[in-house]
mmCIF file of C-alpha atoms in Angstrom:
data_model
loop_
_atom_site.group_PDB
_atom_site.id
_atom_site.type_symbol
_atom_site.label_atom_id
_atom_site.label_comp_id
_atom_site.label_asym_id
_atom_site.label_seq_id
_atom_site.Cartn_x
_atom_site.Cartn_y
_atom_site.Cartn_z
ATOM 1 C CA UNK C 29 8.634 2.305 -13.349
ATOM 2 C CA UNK C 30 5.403 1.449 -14.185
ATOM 3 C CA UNK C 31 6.270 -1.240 -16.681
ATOM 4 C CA UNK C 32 7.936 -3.001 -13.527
ATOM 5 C CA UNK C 33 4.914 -2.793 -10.815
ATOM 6 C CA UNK C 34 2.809 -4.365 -13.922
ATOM 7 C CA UNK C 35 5.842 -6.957 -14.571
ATOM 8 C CA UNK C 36 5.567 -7.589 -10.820
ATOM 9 C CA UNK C 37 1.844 -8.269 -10.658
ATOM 10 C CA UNK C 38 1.820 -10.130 -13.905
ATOM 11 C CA UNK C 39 5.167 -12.405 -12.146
ATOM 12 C CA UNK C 40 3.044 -12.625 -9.193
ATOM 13 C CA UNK C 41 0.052 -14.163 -11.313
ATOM 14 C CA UNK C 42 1.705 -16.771 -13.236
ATOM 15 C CA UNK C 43 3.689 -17.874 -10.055
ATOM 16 C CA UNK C 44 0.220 -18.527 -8.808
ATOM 17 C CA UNK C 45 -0.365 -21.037 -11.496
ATOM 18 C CA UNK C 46 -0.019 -24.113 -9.311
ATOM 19 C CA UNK C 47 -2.568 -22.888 -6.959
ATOM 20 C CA UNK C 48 -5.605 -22.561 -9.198
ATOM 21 C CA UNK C 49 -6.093 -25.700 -8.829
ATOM 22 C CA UNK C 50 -7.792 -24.803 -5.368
ATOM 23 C CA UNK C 51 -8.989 -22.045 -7.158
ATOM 24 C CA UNK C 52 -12.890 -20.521 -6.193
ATOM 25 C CA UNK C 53 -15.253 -20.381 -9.222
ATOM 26 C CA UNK C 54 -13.950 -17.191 -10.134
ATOM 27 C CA UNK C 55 -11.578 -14.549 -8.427
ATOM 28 C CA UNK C 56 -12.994 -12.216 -5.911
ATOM 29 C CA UNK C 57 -12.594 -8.786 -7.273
ATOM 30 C CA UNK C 58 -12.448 -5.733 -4.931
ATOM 31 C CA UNK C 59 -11.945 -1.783 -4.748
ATOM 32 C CA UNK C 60 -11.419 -0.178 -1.313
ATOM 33 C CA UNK C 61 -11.122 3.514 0.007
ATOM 34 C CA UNK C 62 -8.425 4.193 2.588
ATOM 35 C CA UNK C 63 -7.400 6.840 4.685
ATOM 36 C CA UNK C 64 -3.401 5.911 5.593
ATOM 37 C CA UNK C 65 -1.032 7.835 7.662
ATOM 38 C CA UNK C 66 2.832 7.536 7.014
ATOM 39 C CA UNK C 67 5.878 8.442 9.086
ATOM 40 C CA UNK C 68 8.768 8.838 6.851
ATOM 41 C CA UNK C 69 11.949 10.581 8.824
ATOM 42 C CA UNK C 70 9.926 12.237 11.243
ATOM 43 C CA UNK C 71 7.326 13.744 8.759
ATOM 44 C CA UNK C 72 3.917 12.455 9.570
ATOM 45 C CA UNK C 73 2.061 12.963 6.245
ATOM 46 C CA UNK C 74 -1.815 11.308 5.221
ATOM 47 C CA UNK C 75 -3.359 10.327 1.819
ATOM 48 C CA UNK C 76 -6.347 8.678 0.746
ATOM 49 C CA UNK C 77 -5.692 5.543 -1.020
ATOM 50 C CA UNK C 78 -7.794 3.450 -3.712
ATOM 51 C CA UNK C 79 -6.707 0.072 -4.238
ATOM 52 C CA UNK C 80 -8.094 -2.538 -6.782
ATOM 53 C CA UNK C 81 -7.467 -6.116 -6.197
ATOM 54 C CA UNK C 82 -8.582 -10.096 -7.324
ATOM 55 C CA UNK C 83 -8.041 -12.549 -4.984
ATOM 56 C CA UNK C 84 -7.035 -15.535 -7.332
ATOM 57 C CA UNK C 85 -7.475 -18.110 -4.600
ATOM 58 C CA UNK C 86 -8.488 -18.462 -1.035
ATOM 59 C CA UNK C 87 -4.747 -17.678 -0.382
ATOM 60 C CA UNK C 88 -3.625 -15.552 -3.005
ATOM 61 C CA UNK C 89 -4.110 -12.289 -4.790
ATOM 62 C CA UNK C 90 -2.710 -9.284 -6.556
ATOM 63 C CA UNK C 91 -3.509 -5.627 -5.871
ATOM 64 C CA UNK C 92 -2.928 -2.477 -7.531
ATOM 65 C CA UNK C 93 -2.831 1.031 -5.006
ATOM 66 C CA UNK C 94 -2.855 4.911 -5.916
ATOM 67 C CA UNK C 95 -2.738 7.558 -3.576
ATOM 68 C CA UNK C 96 -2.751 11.414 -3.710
ATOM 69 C CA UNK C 97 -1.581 13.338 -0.423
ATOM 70 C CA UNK C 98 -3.963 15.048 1.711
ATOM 71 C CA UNK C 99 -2.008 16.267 4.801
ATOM 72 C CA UNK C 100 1.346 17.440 5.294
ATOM 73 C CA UNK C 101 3.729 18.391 7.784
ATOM 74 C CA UNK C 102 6.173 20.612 9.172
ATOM 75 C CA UNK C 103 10.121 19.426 10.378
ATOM 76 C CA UNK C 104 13.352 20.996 11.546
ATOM 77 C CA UNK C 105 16.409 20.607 9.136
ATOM 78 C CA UNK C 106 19.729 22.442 9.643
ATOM 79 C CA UNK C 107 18.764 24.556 6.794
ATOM 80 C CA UNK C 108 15.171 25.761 8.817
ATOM 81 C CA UNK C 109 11.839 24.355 9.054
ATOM 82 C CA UNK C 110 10.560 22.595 5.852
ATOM 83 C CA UNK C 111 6.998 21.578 5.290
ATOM 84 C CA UNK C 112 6.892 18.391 3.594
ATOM 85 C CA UNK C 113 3.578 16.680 2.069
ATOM 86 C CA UNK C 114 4.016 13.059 0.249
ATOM 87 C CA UNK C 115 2.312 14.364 -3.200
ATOM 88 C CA UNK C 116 1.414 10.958 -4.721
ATOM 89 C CA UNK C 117 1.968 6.518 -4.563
ATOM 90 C CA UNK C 118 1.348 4.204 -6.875
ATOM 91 C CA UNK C 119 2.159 0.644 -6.195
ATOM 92 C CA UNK C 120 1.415 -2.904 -7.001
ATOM 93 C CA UNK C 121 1.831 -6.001 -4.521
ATOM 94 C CA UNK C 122 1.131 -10.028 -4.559
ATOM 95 C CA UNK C 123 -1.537 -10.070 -1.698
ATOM 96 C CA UNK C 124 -1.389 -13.639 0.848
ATOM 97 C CA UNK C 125 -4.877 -14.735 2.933
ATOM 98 C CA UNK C 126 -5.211 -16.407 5.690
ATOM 99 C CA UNK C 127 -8.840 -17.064 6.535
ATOM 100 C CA UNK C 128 -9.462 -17.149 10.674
ATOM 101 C CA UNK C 129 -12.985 -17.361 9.775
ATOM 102 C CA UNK C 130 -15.408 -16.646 7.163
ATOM 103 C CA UNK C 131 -15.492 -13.355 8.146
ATOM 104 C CA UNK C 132 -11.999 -12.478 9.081
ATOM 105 C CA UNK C 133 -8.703 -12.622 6.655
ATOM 106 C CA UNK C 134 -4.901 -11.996 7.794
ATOM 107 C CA UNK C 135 -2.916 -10.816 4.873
ATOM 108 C CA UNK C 136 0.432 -10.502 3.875
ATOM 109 C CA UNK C 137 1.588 -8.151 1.121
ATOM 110 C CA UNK C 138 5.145 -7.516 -0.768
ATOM 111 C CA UNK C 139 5.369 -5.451 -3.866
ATOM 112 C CA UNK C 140 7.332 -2.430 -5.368
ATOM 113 C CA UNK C 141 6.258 1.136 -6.011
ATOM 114 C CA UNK C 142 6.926 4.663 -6.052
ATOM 115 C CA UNK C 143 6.308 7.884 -3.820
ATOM 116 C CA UNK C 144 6.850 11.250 -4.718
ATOM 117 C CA UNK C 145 7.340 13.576 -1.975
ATOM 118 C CA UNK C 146 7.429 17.753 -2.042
ATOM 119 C CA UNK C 147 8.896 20.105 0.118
ATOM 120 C CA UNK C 148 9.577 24.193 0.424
ATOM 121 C CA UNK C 149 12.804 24.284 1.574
ATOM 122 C CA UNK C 150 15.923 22.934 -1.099
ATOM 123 C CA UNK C 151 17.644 21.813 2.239
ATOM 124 C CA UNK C 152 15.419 18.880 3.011
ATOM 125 C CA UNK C 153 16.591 17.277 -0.340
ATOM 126 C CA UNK C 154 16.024 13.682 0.744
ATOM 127 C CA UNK C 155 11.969 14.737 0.585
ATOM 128 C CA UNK C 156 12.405 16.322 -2.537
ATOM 129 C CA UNK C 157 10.960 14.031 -5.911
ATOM 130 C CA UNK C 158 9.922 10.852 -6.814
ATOM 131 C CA UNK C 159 11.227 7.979 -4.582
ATOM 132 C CA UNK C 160 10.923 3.724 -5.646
ATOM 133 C CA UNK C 161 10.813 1.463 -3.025
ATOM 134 C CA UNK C 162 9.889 -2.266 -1.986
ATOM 135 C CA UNK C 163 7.162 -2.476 0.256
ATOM 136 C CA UNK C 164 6.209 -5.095 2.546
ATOM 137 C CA UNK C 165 3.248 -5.453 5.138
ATOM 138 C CA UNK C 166 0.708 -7.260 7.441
ATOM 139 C CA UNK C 167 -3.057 -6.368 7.818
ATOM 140 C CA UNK C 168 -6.634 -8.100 8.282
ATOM 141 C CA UNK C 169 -9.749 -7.660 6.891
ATOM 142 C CA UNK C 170 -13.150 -7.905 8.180
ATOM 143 C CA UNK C 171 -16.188 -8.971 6.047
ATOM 144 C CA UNK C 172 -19.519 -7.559 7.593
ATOM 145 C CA UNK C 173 -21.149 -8.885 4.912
ATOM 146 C CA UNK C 174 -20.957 -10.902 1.595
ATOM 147 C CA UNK C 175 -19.883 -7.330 -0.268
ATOM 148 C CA UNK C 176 -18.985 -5.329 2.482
ATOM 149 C CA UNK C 177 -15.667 -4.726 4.681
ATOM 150 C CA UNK C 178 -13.288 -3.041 6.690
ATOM 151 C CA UNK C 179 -9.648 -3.122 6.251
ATOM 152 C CA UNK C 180 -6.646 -1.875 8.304
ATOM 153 C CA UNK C 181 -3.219 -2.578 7.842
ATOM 154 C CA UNK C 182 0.610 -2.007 8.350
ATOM 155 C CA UNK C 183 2.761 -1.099 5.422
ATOM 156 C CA UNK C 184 6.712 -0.546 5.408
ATOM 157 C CA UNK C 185 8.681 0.834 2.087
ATOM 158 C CA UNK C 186 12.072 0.842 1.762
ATOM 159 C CA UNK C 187 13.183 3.561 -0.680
ATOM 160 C CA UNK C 188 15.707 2.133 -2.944
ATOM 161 C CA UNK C 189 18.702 4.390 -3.538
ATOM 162 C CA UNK C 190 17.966 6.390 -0.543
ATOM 163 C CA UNK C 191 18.145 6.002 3.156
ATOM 164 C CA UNK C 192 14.717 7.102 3.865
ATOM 165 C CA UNK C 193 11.559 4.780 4.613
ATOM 166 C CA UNK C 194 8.239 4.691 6.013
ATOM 167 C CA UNK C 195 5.789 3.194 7.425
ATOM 168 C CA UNK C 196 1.781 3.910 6.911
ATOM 169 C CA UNK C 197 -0.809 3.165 8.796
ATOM 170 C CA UNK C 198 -4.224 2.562 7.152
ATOM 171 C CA UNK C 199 -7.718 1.570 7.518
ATOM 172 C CA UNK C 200 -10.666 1.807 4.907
ATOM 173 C CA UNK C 201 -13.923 0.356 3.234
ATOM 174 C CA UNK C 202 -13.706 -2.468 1.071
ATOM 175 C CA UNK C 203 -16.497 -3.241 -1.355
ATOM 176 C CA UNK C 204 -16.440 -7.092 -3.264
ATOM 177 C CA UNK C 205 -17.611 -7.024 -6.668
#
């Protein structure tokens, strides 16, 4: 698993190849801190997120994301009432910019990842282990400064062997290195 989210960011880096030539003096590295929120099958579950990026080009950029669950919740299965918490993510995505402004970026992300969820009940199986999924999502970020941001955006993953997916919610501080 993880030799394929690195084979996907390294795939998404040499794709990029024809676009350095519109390439800034060197890529803009980031970290951010997010809070995100995700719905998966009528659990509403939160983690805080770190991601690490470089965007390669004004347009383009890879990203790498961990998070560990912070908040879980309780559902209704035939078998009883299950709490369910998503225990950890890790994921890694080719990142697309749009620039509105100099402050202000659109961005498009697709990538591939994995999610492994708990519960305390054996009848909600599909919420029981480690889940891989492709992800996909739209989000914008807004510079307040030359180092300094805020970022919120809309991610969907769609669990691969499975019928379960999600969607999360997040927003968080970026800092540009």
């Amino acid at each position: 698993m993880k030799t394929l989210i690195a084979t996907t960011l390294v795939a998404g880096s040499v794709l990029a190849a024809p676009m350095f030539a519109q390439a800034q003096t060197s890529p803009d590295i980031y970290g951010s801190l997010n809070y995100g929120q995700t719905r998966t099958k009528g659990a509403d579950t939160g983690a805080i997120q770190g991601r690490v990026g470089a965007k390669l080009t004004p347009y383009f950029g890879v990203e790498g994301e961990v998070a560990g669950g912070v908040d879980s919740d309780k559902i209704y299965t035939p078998g009883g009432p299950a709490r369910v918490k998503m225990e950890h993510q890790v994921a890694g995505y080719a990142v697309g910019y749009l620039p509105v402004n100099p402050n202000l970026d659109l961005t498009a992300r697709v990538g591939y990842g994995t999610t492994k969820f708990s519960t305390n009940n054996p009848a909600a199986t599909q919420f029981d282990g480690s889940r891989d999924s492709w992800n996909y999502g739209v989000g914008a970020e807004y510079k307040l400064d030359g180092k300094n941001g805020i970022r919120a955006d809309w991610t969907k993953s769609e669990y691969t062997k499975s019928d379960l997916s999600s969607n999360t919610v997040s927003v968080g501080y970026v800092r540009h290195f």
